PDB file of C-alpha atoms in Angstrom:
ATOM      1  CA  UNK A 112      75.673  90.272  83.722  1.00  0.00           C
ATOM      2  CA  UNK A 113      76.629  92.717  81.101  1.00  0.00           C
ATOM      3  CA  UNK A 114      79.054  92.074  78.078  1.00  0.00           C
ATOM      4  CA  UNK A 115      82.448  90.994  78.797  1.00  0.00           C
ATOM      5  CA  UNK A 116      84.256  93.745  76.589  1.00  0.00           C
ATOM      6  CA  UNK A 117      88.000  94.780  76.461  1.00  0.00           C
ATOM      7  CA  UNK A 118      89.827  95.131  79.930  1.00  0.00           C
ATOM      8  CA  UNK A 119      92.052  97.566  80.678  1.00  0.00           C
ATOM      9  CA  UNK A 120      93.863  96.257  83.558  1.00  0.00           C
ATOM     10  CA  UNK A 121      94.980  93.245  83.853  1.00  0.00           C
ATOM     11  CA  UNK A 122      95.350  90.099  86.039  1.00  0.00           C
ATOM     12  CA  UNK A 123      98.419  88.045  86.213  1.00  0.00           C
ATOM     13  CA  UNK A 124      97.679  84.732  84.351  1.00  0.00           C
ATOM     14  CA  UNK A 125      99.140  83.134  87.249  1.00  0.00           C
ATOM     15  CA  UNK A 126      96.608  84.485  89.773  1.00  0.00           C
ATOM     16  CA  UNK A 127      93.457  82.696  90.946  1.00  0.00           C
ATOM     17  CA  UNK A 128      89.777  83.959  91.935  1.00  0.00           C
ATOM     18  CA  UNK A 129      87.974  81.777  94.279  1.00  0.00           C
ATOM     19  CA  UNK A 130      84.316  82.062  93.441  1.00  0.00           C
ATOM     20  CA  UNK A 131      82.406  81.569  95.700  1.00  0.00           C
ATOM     21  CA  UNK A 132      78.793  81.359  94.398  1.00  0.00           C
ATOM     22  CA  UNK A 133      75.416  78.968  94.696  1.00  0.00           C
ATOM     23  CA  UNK A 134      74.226  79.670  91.498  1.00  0.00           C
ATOM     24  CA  UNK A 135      75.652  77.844  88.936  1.00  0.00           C
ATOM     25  CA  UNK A 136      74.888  79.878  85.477  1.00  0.00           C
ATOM     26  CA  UNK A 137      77.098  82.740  87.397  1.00  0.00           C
ATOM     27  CA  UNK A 138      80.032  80.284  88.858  1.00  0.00           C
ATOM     28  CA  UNK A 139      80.103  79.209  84.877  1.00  0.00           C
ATOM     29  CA  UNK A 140      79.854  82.514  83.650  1.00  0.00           C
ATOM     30  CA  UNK A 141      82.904  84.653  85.957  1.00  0.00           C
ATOM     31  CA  UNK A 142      84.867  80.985  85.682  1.00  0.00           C
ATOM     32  CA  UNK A 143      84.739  81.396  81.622  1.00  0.00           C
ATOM     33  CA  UNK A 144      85.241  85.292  81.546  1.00  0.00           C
ATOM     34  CA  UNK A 145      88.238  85.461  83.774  1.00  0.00           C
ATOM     35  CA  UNK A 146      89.680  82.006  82.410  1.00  0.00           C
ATOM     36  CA  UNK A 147      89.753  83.678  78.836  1.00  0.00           C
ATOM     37  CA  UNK A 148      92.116  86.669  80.514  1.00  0.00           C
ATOM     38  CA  UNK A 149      94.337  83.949  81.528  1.00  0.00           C
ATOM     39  CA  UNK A 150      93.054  83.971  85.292  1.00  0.00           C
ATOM     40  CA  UNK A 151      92.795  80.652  86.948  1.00  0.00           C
ATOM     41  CA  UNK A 152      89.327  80.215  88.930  1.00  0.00           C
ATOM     42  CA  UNK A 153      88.206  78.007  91.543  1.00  0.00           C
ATOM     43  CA  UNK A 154      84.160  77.694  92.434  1.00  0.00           C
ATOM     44  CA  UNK A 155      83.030  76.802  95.719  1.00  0.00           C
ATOM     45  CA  UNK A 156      79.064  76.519  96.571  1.00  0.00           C
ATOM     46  CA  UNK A 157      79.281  76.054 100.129  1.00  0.00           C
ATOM     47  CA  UNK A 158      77.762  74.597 102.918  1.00  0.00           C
ATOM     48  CA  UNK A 159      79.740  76.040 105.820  1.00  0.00           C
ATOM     49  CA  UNK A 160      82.274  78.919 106.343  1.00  0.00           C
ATOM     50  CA  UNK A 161      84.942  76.373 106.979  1.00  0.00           C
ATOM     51  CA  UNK A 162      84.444  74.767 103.779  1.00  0.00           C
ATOM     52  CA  UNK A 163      85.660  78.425 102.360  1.00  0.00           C
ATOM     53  CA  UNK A 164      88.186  78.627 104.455  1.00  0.00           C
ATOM     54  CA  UNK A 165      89.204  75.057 103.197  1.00  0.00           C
ATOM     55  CA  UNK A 166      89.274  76.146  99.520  1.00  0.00           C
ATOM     56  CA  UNK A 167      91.373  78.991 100.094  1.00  0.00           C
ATOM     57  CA  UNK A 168      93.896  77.452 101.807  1.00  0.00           C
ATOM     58  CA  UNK A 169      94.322  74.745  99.236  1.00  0.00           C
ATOM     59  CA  UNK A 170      94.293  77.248  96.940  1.00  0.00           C
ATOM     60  CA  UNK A 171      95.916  80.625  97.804  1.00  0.00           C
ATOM     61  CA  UNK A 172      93.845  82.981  95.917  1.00  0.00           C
ATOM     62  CA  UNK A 173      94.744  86.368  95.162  1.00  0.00           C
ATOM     63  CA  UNK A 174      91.331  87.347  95.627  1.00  0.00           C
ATOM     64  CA  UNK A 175      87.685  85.929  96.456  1.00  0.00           C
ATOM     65  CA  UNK A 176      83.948  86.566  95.187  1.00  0.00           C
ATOM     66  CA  UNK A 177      81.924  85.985  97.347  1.00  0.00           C
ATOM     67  CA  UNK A 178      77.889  86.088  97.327  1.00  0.00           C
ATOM     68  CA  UNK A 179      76.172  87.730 100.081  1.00  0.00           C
ATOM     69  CA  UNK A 180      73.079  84.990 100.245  1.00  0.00           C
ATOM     70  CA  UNK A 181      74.526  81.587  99.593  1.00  0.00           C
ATOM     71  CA  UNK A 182      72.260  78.329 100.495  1.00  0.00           C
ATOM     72  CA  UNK A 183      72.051  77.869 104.410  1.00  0.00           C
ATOM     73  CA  UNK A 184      75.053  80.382 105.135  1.00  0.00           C
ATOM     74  CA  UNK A 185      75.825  84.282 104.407  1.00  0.00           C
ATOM     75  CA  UNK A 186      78.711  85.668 103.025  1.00  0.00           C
ATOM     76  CA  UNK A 187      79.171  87.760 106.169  1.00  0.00           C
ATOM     77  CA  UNK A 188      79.347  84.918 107.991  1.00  0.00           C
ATOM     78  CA  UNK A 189      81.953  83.163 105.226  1.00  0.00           C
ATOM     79  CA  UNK A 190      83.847  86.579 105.831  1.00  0.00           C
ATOM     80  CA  UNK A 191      83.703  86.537 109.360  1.00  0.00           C
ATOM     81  CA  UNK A 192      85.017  82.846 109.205  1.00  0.00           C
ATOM     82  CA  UNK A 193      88.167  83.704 106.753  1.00  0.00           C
ATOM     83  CA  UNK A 194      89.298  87.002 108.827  1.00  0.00           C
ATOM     84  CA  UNK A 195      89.010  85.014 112.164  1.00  0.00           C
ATOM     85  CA  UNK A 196      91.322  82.441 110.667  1.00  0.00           C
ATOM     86  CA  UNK A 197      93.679  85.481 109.852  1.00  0.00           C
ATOM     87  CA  UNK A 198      93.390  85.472 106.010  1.00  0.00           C
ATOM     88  CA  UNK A 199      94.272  88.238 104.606  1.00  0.00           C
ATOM     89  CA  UNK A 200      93.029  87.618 100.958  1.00  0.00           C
ATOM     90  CA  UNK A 201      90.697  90.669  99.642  1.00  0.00           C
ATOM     91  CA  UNK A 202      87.151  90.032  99.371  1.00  0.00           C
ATOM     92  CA  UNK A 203      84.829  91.393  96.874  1.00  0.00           C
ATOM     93  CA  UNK A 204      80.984  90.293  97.935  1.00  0.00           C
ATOM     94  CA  UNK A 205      78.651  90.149  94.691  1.00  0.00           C
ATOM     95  CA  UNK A 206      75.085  90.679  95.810  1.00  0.00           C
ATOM     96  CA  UNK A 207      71.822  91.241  94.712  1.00  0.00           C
ATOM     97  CA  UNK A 208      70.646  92.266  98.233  1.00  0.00           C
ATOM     98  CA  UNK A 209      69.786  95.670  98.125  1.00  0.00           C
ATOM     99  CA  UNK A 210      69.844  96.317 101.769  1.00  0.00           C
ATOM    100  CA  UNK A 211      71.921  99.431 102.489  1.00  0.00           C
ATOM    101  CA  UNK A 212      72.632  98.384 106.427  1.00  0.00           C
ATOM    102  CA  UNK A 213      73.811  94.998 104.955  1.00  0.00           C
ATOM    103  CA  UNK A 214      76.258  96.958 103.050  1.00  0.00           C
ATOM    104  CA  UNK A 215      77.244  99.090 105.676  1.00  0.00           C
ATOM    105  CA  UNK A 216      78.080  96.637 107.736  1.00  0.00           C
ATOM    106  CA  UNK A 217      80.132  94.745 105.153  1.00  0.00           C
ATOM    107  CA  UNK A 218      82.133  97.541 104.457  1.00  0.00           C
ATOM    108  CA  UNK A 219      82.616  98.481 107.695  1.00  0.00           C
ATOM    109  CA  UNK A 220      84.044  95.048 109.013  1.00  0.00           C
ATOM    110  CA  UNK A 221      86.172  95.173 105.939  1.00  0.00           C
ATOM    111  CA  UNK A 222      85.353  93.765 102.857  1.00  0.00           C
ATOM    112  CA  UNK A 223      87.254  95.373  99.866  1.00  0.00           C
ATOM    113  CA  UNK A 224      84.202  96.274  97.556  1.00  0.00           C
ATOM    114  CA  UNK A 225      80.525  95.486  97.064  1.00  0.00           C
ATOM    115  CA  UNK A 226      79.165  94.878  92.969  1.00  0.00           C
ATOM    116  CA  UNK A 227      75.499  94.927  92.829  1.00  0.00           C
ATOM    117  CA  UNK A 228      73.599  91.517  90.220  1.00  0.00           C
ATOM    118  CA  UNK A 229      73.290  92.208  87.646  1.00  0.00           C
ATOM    119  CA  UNK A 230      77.182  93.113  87.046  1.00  0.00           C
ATOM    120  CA  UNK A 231      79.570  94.111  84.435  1.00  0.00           C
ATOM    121  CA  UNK A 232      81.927  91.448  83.906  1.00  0.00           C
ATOM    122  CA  UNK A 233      84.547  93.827  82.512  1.00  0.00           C
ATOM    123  CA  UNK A 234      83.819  96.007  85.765  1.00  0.00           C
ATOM    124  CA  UNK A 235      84.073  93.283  88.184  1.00  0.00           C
ATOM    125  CA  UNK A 236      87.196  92.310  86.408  1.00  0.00           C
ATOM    126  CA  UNK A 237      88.655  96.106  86.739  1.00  0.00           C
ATOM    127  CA  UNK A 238      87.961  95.539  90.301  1.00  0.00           C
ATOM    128  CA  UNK A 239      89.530  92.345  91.595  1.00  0.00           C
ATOM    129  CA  UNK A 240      92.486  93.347  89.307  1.00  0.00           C
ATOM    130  CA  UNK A 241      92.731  96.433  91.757  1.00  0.00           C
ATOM    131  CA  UNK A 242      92.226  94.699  94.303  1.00  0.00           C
ATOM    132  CA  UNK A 243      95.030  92.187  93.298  1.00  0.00           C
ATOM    133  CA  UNK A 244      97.816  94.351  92.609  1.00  0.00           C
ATOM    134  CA  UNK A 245      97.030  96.189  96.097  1.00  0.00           C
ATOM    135  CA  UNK A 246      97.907  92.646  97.775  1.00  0.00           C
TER     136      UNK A 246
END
């Protein structure tokens, strides 16, 4: 995770990013950068899709990070689980898996953007503020 930086677009401070992450120094770290822009955030380490699916209903994020290899569960899966429930919300996956047909298939089944670990936090921050004002 490289510097955090100035932003150049922005995310409403009243919007929320769902985290949804098994390792903790990471969860802390994205939770503290976009907190200082304003932007609430809400971790999740999960042990089912459902649980996801849970947190975002109790929540209403405007968008969701999600890692590709959480504990017991994948993020496809976690995606899978949230577009079969007919949420809408756009999903970024954060991955260090460097498998290209992993990729492929995330994009193609619709997930809004892949960001490769180690990640610019300014970058990823560009991105789910895209992402966000798209909704």
């Amino acid at each position: 995770m490289r510097g955090m930086g100035s932003l150049t677009s922005r995310l409403e401070p009243t919007e929320t990013v769902l985290v949804v992450e098994d390792e903790h120094d990471i969860a802390t770290f994205l939770r503290a950068y976009f907190r200082a822009s304003g932007t609430d955030v809400v971790h999740v380490d999960p042990t089912s899709p459902a649980e996801v699916a849970e947190a975002v209903a109790a929540h209403d994020p405007t968008c969701v990070l999600l890692d590709l290899n959480l504990r017991g569960i994948t993020g496809l899966d976690v995606y899978r689980e949230l577009r079969g429930r007919g949420v809408p919300t756009p999903v970024i996956i954060v991955t260090a898996d460097p498998n290209p047909r992993t990729h492929r298939t995330a994009l193609a089944e619709g997930v809004a953007a892949i960001v490769h670990k180690p990640f610019s936090a300014r970058e990823l921050y560009a991105l789910v503020a895209a992402h966000t004002h798209r909704r």
